[in-house]
Coordinates of C-alpha atoms and ligand atoms in Angstrom, one line a residue:
X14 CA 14.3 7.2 -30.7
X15 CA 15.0 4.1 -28.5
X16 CA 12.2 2.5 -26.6
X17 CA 10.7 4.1 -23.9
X18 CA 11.8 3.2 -20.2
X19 CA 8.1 4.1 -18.9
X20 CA 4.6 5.0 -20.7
X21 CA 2.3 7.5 -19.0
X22 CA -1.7 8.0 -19.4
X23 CA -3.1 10.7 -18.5
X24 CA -1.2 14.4 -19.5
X25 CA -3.2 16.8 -17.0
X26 CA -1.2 18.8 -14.9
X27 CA -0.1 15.7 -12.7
X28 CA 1.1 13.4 -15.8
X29 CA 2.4 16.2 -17.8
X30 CA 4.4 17.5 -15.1
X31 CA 5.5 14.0 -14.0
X32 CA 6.9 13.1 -17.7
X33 CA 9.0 16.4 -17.9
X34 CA 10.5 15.4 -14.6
X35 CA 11.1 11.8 -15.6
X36 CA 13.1 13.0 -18.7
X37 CA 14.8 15.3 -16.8
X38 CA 16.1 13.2 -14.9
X39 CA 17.2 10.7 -17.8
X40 CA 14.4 8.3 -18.7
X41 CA 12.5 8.4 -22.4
X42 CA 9.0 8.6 -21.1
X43 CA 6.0 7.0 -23.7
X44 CA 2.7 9.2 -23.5
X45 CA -0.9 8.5 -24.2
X46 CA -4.3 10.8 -23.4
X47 CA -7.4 9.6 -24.3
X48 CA -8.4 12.9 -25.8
X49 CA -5.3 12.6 -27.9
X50 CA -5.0 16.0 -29.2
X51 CA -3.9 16.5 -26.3
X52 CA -0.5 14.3 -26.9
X53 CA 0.1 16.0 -30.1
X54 CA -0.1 19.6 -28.1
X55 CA 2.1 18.1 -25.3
X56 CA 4.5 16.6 -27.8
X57 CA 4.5 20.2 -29.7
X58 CA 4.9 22.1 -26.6
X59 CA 6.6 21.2 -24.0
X60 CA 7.7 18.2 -25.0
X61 CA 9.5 19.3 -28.0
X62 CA 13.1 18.2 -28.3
X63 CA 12.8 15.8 -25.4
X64 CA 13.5 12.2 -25.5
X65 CA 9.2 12.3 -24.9
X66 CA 7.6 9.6 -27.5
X67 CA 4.2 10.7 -28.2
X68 CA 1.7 8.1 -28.7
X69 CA -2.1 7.8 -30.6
X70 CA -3.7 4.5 -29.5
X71 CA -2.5 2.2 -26.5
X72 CA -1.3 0.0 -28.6
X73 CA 1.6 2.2 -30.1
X74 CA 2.2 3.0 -26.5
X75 CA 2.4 -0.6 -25.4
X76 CA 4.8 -0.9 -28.7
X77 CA 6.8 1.9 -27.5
X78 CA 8.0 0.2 -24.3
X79 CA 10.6 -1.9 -23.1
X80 CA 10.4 -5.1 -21.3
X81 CA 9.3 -5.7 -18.5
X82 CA 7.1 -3.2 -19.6
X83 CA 5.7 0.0 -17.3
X84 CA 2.9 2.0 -17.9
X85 CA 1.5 4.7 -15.3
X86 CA -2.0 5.9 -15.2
X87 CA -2.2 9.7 -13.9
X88 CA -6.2 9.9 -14.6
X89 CA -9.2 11.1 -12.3
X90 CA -9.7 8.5 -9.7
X91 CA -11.9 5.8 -10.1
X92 CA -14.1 4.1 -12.9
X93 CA -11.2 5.8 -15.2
X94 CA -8.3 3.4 -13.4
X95 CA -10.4 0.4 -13.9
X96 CA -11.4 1.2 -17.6
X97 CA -7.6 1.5 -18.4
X98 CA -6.7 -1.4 -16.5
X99 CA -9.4 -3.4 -18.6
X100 CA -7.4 -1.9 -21.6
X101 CA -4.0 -2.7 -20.9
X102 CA -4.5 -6.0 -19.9
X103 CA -4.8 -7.7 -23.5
X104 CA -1.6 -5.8 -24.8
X105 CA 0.6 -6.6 -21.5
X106 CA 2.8 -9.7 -20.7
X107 CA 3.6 -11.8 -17.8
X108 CA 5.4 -9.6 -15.3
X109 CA 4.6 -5.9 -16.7
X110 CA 3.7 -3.8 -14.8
X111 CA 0.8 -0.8 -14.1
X112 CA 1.1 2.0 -11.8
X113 CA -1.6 3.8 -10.6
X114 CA -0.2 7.3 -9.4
X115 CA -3.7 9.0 -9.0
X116 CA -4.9 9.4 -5.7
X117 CA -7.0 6.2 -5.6
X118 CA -9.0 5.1 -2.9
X119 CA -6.8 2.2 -0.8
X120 CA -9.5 -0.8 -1.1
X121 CA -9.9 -0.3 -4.9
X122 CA -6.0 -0.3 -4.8
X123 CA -6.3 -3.6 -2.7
X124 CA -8.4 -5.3 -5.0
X125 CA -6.8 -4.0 -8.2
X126 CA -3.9 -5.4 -7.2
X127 CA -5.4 -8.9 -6.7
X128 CA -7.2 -8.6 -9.9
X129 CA -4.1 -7.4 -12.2
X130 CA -2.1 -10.1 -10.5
X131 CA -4.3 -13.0 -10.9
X132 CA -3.8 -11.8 -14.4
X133 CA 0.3 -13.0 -14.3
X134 CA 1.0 -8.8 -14.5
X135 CA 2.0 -6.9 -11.6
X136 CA 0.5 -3.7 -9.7
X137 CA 1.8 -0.6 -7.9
X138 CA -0.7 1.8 -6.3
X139 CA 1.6 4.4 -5.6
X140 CA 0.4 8.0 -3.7
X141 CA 1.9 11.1 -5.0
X142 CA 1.9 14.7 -3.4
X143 CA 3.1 17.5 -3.9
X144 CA 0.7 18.6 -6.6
X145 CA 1.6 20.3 -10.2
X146 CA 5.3 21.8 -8.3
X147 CA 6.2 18.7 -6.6
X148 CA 5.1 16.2 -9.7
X149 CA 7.8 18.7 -11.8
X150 CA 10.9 19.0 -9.2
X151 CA 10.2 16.2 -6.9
X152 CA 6.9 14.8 -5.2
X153 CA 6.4 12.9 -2.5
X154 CA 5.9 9.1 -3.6
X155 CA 4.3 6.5 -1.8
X156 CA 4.2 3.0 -3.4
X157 CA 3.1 -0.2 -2.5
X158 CA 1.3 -3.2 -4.3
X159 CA 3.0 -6.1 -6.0
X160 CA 6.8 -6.3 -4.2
X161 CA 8.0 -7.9 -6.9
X162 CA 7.0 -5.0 -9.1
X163 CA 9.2 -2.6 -6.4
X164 CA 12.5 -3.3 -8.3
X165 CA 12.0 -2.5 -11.8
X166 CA 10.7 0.6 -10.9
X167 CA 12.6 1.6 -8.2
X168 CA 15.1 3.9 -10.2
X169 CA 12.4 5.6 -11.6
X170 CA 10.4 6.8 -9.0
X171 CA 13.4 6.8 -6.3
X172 CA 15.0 9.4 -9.2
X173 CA 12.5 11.3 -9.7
X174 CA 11.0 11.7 -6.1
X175 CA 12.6 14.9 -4.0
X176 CA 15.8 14.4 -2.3
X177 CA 16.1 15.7 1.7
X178 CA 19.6 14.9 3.0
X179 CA 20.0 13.0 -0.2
X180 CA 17.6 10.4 0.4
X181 CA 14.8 9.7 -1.8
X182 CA 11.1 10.9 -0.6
X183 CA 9.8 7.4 -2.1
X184 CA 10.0 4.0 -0.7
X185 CA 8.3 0.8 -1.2
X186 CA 5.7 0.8 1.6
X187 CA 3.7 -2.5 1.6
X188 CA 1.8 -4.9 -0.5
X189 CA -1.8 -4.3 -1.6
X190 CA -3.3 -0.7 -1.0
X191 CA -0.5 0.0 1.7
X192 CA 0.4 2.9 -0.4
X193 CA -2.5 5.0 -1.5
X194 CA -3.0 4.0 2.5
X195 CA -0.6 6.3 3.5
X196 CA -0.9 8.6 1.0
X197 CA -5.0 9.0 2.8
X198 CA -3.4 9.3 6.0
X199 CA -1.3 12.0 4.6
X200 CA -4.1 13.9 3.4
X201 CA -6.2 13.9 6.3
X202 CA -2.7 15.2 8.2
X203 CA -2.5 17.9 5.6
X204 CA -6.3 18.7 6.3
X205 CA -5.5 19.3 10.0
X206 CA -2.9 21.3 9.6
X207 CA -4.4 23.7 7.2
X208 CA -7.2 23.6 9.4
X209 CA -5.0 24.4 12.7
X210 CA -3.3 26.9 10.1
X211 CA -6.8 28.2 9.7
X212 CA -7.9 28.4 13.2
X213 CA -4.3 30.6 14.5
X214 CA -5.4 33.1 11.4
X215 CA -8.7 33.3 12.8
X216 CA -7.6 34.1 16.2
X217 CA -5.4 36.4 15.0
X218 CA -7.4 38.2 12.6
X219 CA -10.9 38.3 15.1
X220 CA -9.6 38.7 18.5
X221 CA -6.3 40.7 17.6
X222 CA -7.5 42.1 14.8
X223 CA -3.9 42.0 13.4
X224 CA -3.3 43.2 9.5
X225 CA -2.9 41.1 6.8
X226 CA 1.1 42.3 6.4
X227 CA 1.2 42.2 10.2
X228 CA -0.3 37.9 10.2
X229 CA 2.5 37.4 7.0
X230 CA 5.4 38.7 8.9
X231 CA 4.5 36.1 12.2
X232 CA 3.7 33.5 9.8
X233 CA 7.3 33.9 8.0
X234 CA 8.9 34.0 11.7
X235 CA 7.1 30.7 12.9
X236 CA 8.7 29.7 9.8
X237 CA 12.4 30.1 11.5
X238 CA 11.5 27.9 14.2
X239 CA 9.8 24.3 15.5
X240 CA 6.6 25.4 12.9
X241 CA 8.9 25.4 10.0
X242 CA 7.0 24.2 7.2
X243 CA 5.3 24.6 3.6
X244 CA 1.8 24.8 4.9
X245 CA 3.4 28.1 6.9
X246 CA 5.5 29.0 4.3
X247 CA 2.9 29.6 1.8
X248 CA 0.3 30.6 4.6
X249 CA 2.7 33.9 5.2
X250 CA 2.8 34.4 1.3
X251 CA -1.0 34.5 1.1
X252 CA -1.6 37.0 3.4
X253 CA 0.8 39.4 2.0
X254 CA -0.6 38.8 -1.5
X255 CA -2.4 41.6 -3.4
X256 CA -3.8 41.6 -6.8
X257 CA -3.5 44.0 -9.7
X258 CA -5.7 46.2 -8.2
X259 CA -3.9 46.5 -4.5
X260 CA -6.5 44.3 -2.7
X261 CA -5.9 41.7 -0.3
X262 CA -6.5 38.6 -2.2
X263 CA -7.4 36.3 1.1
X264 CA -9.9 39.1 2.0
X265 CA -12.5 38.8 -1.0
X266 CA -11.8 35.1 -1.4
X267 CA -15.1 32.9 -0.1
X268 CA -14.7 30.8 3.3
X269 CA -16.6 28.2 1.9
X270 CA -13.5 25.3 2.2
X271 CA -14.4 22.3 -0.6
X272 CA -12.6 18.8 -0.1
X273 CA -12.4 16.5 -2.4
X274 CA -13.0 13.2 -0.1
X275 CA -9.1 11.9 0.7
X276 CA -10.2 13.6 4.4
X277 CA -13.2 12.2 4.9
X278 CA -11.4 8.9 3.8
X279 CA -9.1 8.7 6.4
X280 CA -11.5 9.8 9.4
X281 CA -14.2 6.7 7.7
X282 CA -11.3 4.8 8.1
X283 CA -10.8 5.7 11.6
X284 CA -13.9 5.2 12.8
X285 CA -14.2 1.4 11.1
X286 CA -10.1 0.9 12.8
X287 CA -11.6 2.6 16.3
X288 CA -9.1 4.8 16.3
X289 CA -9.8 8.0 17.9
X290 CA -8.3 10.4 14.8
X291 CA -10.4 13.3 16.6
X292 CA -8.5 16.5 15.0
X293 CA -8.3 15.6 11.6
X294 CA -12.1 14.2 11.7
X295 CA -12.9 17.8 13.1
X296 CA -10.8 19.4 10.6
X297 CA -13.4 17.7 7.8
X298 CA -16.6 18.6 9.8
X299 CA -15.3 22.2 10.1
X300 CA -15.1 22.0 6.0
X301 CA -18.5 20.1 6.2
X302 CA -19.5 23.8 8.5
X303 CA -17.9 26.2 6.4
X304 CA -19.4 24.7 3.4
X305 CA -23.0 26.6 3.9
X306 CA -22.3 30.2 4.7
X307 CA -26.2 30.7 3.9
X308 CA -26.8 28.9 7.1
X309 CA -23.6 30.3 8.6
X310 CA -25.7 34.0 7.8
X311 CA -28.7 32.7 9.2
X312 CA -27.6 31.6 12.1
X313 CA -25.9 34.7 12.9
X314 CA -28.5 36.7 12.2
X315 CA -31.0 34.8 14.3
X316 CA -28.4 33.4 17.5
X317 CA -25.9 36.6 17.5
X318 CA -22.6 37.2 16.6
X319 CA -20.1 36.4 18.8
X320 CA -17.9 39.6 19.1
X321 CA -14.3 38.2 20.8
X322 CA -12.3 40.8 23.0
X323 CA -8.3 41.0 22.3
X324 CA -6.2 39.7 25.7
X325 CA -4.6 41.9 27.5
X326 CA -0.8 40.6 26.2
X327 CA -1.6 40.6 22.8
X328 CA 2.2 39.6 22.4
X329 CA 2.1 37.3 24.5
X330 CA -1.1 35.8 23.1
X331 CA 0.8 35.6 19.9
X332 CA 3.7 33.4 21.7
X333 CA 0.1 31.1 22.8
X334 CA -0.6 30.7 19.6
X335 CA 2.3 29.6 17.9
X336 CA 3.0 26.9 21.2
X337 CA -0.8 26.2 20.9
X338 CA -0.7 25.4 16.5
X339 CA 2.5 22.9 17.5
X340 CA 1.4 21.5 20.3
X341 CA -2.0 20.5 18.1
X342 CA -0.4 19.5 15.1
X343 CA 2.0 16.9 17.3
X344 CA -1.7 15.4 18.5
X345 CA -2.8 15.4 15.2
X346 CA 0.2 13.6 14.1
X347 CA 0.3 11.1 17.0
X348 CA -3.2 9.9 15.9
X349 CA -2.4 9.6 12.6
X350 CA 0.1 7.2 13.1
X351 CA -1.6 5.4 15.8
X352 CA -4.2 4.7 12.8
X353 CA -1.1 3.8 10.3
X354 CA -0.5 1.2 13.3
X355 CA -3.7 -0.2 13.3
X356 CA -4.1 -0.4 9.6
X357 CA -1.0 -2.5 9.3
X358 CA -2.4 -4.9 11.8
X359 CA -5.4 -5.2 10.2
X360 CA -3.9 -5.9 7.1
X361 CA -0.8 -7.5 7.7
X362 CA 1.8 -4.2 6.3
X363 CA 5.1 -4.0 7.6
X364 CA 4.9 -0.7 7.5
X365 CA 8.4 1.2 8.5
X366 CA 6.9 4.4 10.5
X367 CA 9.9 6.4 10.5
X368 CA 10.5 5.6 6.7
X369 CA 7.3 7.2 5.7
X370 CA 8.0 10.0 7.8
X371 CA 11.1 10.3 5.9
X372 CA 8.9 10.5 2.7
X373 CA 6.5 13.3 3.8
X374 CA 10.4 15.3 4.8
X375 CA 10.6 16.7 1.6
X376 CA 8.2 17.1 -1.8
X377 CA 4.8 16.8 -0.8
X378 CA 2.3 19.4 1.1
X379 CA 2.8 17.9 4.6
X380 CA 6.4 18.0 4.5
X381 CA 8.7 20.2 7.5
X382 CA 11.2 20.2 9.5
X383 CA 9.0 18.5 12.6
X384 CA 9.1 15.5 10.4
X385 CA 13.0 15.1 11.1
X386 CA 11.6 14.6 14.5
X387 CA 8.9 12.4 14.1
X388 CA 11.9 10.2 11.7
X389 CA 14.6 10.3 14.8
X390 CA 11.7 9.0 17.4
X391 CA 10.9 6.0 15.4
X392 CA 14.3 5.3 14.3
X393 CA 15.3 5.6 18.8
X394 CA 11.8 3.1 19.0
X395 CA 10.3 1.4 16.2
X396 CA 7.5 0.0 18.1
X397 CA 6.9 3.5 19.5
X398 CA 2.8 3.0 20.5
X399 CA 2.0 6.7 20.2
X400 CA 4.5 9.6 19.3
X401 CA 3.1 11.4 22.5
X402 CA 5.5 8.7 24.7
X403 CA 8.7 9.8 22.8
X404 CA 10.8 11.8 25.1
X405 CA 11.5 14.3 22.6
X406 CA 7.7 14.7 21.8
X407 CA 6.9 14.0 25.8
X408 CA 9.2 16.7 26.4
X409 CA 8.2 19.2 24.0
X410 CA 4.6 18.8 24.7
X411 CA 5.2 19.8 28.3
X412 CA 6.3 23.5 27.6
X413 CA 3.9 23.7 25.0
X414 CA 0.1 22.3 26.4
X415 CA -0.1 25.1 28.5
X416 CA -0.1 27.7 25.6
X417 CA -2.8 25.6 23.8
X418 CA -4.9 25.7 27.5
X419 CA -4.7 28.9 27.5
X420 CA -5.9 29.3 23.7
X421 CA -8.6 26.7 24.1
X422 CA -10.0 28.7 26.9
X423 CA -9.8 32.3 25.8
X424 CA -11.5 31.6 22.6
X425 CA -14.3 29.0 24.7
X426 CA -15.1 32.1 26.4
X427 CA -15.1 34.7 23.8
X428 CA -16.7 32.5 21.5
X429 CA -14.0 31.9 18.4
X430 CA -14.7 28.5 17.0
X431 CA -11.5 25.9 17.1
X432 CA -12.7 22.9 16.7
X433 CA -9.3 21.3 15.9
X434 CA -7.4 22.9 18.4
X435 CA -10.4 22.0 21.1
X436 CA -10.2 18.4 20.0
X437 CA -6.4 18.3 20.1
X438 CA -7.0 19.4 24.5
X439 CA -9.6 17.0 24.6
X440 CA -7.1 14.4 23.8
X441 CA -4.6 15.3 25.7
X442 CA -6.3 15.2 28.4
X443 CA -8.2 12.4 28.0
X444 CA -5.7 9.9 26.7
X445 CA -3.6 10.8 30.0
X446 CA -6.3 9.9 32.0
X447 CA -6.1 6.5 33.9
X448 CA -10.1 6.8 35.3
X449 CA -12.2 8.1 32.8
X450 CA -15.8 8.3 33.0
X451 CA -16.5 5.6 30.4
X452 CA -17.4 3.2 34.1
X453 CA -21.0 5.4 33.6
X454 CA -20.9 4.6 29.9
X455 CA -20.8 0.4 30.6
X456 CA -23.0 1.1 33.7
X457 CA -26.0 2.3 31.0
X458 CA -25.0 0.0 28.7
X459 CA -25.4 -3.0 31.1
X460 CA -29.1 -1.0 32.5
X461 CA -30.5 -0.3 28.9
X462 CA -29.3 -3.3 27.4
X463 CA -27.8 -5.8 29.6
X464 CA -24.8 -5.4 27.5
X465 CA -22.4 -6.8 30.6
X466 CA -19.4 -5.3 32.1
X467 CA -16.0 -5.9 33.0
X468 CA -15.0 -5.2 36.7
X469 CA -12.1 -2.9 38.1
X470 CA -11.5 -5.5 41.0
X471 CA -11.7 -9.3 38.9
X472 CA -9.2 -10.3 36.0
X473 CA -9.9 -8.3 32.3
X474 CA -12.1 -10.8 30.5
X475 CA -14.7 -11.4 33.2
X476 CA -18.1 -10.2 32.3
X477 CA -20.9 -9.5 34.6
X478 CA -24.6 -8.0 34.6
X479 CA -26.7 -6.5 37.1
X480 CA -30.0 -6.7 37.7
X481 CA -30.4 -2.9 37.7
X482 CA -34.3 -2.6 38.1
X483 CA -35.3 -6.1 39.7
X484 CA -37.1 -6.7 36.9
X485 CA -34.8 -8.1 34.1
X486 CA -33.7 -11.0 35.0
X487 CA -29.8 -13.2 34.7
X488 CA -30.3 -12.5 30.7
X489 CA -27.4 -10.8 28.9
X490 CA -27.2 -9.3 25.5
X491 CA -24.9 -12.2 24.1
X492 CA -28.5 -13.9 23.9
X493 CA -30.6 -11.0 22.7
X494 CA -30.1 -7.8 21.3
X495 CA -31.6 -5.0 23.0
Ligands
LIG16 P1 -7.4 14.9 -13.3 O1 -7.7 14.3 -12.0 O2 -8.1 16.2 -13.7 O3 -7.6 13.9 -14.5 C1 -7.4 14.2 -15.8 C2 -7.0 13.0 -16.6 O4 -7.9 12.0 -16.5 C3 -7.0 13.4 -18.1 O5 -6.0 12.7 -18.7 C4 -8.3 12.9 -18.6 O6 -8.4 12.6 -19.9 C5 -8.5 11.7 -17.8 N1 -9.8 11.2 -17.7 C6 -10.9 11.7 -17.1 BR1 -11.0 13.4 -16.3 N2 -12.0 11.0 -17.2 C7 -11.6 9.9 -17.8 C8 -12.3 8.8 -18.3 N3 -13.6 8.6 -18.0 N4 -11.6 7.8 -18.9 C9 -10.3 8.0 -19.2 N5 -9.6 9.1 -18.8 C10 -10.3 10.0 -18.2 O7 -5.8 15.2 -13.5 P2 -4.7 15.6 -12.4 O8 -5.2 16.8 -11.6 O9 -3.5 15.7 -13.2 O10 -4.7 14.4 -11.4 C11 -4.4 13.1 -11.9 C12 -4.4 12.1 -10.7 O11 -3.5 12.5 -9.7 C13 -5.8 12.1 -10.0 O12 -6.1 10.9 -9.4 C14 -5.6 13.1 -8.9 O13 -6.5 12.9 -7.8 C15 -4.2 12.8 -8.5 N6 -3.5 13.9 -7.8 C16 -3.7 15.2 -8.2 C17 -3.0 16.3 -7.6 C18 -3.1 17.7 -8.0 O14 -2.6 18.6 -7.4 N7 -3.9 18.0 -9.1 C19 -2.0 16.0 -6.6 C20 -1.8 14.6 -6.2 C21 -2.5 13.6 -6.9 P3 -9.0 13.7 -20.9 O15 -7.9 14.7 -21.2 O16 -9.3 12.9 -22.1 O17 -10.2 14.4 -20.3

C-alpha cells in the first residue's frame, strides 16, 4: 500500500469514525491506539479492505506517512495530548505537522502551539462537532494554530467536513487556540439551546400538560419554520420514542443533566473577557441545579411544590412559546459572538464572524437554518457590534419579544423555572436601556470605598469622589484599597 496521506491516534468513536470518513473520501489514513489491540480489531473490522494502514508503535506510524508528514490526535483531552505531543516530537521533521482534533481547552491549545513550534514542527488545534454521526458523514471543523500548517491540510479536513450549499463546514480560523476558541463558544451555544429546548418542554409538559406524541408533533412543526434545526429535530424524535416495552423513554430517564466542562469554559471565559454571556452562563448553573435532585426533593418537600395553572389559550400559549425559544436563542447567540469579538481583540484573531457561522450551517450539533441568517448579517456588516443591531435580527426580534414577555411572566407567576429564557428578557431589556441603575452602583462604590466616579455632565475620563460622610477625607482608592 502507498504511504499514508494522514496518521490518526486515538480509534474511539471520534477517530475511528473520522478515518472511515477520510478514506471515504479518498485519502489512505495511518492508525495508531495505544491499547493497540484495538488497531488490529479496527484494521479486522471495519477497516477491512480499505486503503486503512494499521500501525503497532508510533514509529511504524511515523514510517507510514508522507512528507510533510500529518498526524492527528483524537484522545481524551488533556495530559493525553501532551504525552503524545512529547512522543511525536523525536520521530517528526522540520515542518510536520500535529493536529489536535479533541476538544482541548483553548490556552493549552495556545501554548502547545508555541511549544510544538519552537520545536521547527507546526500545530493545528482544530474543534470538531458533530459527534460519532458528524465525525462519519461530515463534522463541523474548526481549525486554527500554525497558518502555515492550514495548507497542507486543507484538502483534508475541507473534504472531509459537511458540505451546505457546497461549501465546506471547515475553515482556517486563526493562529494559536483561535480554534478550539470557537469550538468552546460553540458548545456553550449548544448548551443554551438544549437548555431553552429544555425549558419550552417544561412549559409544555407542566403548565399544558401536553402528551409526549402531542410535544413531538409541535416540535417537528417548529421544525418547518424560523426554529428549524437539529437540536429540534431530534428533540421531536425523543419524545415520540418508546422502548421495547411501549414506555416513553424521556419519561423514566433521570433529570439530573451532567456536562462535561466545554460550558462552563466559555461562561469562565466570559466573565475574565467582561462579557455579559448571561443565558448560556444560566444554562450551566441550571445543569449545576439539576445536578442534585436529592436537594431538589428536599426542597420541595420542605418549601412546596409549585403547582402551575394552564393559560387560558393554550394554543395560543403554544404560538408564545415557539416566538419566546427564538427570540432567546437570537440573545443567546448575540452574546456569544459579542464574546467571539472580544476574544479576538484580546488576542489579536482575525476572526471572520460570518465564516464561522458558515461552519456551525451544516455538520455539527448547533447547526440550522437561523445560521444562514446570522452568515447574511455579517456578510451586509462585518463589523456588526452585536447581531441584535442587524435589521433582519432588529426586525425579527420586534414581533417576537412580546411572546417571550408574555412567557417570562406567566411562568414568574405560576412558578415554572426558566432561567435561560428569564435571562435572555433581562438582556433585552437591559442592553436597550440608555439610564440604568448602575449610577447607584458607582454611588456605593465611591461611599464604601472611595472607588471614584465618572460624571454624566463632565467629559468620560474624569474622576471624582465625594466626601459622603464628612468624615473621609480627599483620599481615593487609587491610593488605598478599601
Ligand atoms: P475519548 O475521549 O473517550 O478518548 C479515547 C481515546 O483516548 C482512546 O484512544 C484512548 O486510548 C485514549 N486515551 C485515554 Br482515554 N487516556 C489516554 C492516555 N492517558 N494516554 C493516551 N491515550 C489515552 O474518545 P472520543 O469520545 O472518541 O473523543 C476523542 C476526542 O474528541 C476527545 O477530546 C473528545 O472530547 C472529543 N470529541 C468527542 C465527541 C463525542 O461525541 N464523543 C465530539 C466532539 C469531540 P485507549 O483505547 O488506549 O484507552
Amino acid at each position: 500500500m502507498n504511504k499514508a496521506d494522514i496518521g490518526l491516534i486515538g480509534l474511539a468513536v471520534m477517530g475511528e469514525n473520522l478515518v472511515m470518513n477520510m478514506e471515504s473520501k479518498g485519502f489512505t489514513v495511518a492508525v495508531y491506539n495505544r491499547t493497540v489491540d484495538k488497531v488490529d480489531k479496527f484494521i479486522e473490522g471495519r477497516a477491512k479492505g480499505k486503503n486503512i494502514i494499521g500501525a503497532h508503535s508510533l514509529e511504524e506510524l511515523i514510517a507510514n506517512l508522507k512528507s510533510p508528514r500529518k498526524v492527528m490526535l483524537m484522545v481524551k483531552a488533556g495530559k493525553p495530548v501532551d504525552d503524545f505531543i512529547e512522543k511525536l516530537l523525536p520521530l517528526l521533521d522540520k515542518g510536520d505537522i500535529i493536529i489536535d482534533g479533541g476538544n482541548s481547552h483553548y490556552p493549552d491549545t495556545q501554548r502547545r502551539t508555541e511549544y510544538v513550534e519552537s520545536k521547527g514542527l507546526l500545530y493545528i488545534g482544530a474543534g470538531v462537532s458533530g459527534g460519532e454521526e458528524g465525525a462519519l458523514k461530515g463534522p463541523s471543523i474548526m481549525p486554527g494554530g500554525s497558518k502555515e500548517a492550514w495548507p497542507p491540510v486543507k484538502p483534508i479536513l475541507q473534504g472531509i467536513a459537511a458540505k451546505v450549499d457546497g461549501h465546506p463546514c471547515c475553515d482556517w480560523v486563526g493562529e494559536g487556540g483561535a480554534g478550539h476558541y470557537v469550538k468552546m463558544t460553540h458548545n456553550g451555544i449548544e448548551y443554551g439551546d438544549m437548555q431553552l429546548i429544555a425549558e419550552s418542554y417544561i412549559l409544555m409538559r407542566d403548565m399544558l400538560k401536553l402528551s409526549n406524541d402531542e410535544m413531538s408533533k409541535i416540535f417537528a412543526e417548529w421544525n418547518k419554520g424560523k426554529l428549524d434545526s437539529y437540536l429540534i429535530e431530534i428533540t421531536a424524535d425523543i419524545l415520540s420514542y418508546k422502548d421495547e416495552e411501549n414506555k416513553y423513554a424521556i419519561d423514566y430517564i433521570m433529570d439530573t443533566a451532567g456536562q462535561k466542562g466545554t460550558g462552563k469554559w466559555t461562561a469562565m471565559d466570559a466573565l475574565e473577557e467582561g462579557v455579559p454571556l448571561t443565558l448560556i452562563a444560566e444554562a450551566v448553573f441550571a445543569r449545576c441545579l439539576s445536578s442534585d435532585k436529592e436537594q431538589r426533593r428536599h426542597a420541595e418537600e420542605l418549601l412546596g411544590k409549585n403547582s402551575p395553572k394552564a393559560p387560558e389559550d393554550k394554543e395560543q400559549f403554544v404560538k408564545d412559546i415557539e416566538n419566546a425559544l427564538y427570540a432567546a436563542k437570537v440573545i443567546s447567540y448575540a452574546q456569544g459572538y459579542v464574546l467571539l469579538r472580544s476574544a479576538a481583540k484580546t488576542y489579536g484573531w482575525n476572526l471572520n464572524f460570518g465564516g464561522i457561522a458558515l461552519m456551525w450551517r451544516g455538520g455539527c450539533i448547533i447547526r440550522s437554518a437561523f445560521l444562514g441568517k446570522i452568515h447574511e448579517a455579517f456578510t451586509e456588516n462585518p463589523d456588526l457590534e452585536n447581531l441584535l443591531f442587524a435589521p433582519y435580527f432588529a426586525n425579527a426580534m420586534k414581533e417576537a419579544v412580546p411572546s417571550l414577555r408574555r412567557i417570562c411572566s406567566y411562568a414568574m407567576q405560576e412558578g415554572v423555572a426558566i432561567p435561560s429564557m428569564a435571562s435572555a428578557l433581562c438582556y433585552w431589556d437591559g442592553i436597550k436601556t440608555f439610564s440604568s441603575g448602575a449610577n447607584m452602583i458607582q454611588a456605593q462604590r465611591d461611599y464604601f470605598g472611595a472607588h471614584t466616579y465618572e460624571r454624566t455632565d463632565r467629559p468620560k475620563g474624569e474622576f471624582f469622589h465625594t466626601n459622603w460622610t464628612g468624615e473621609g477625607g480627599d483620599t481615593q482608592s487609587g491610593v488605598y484599597n478599601a
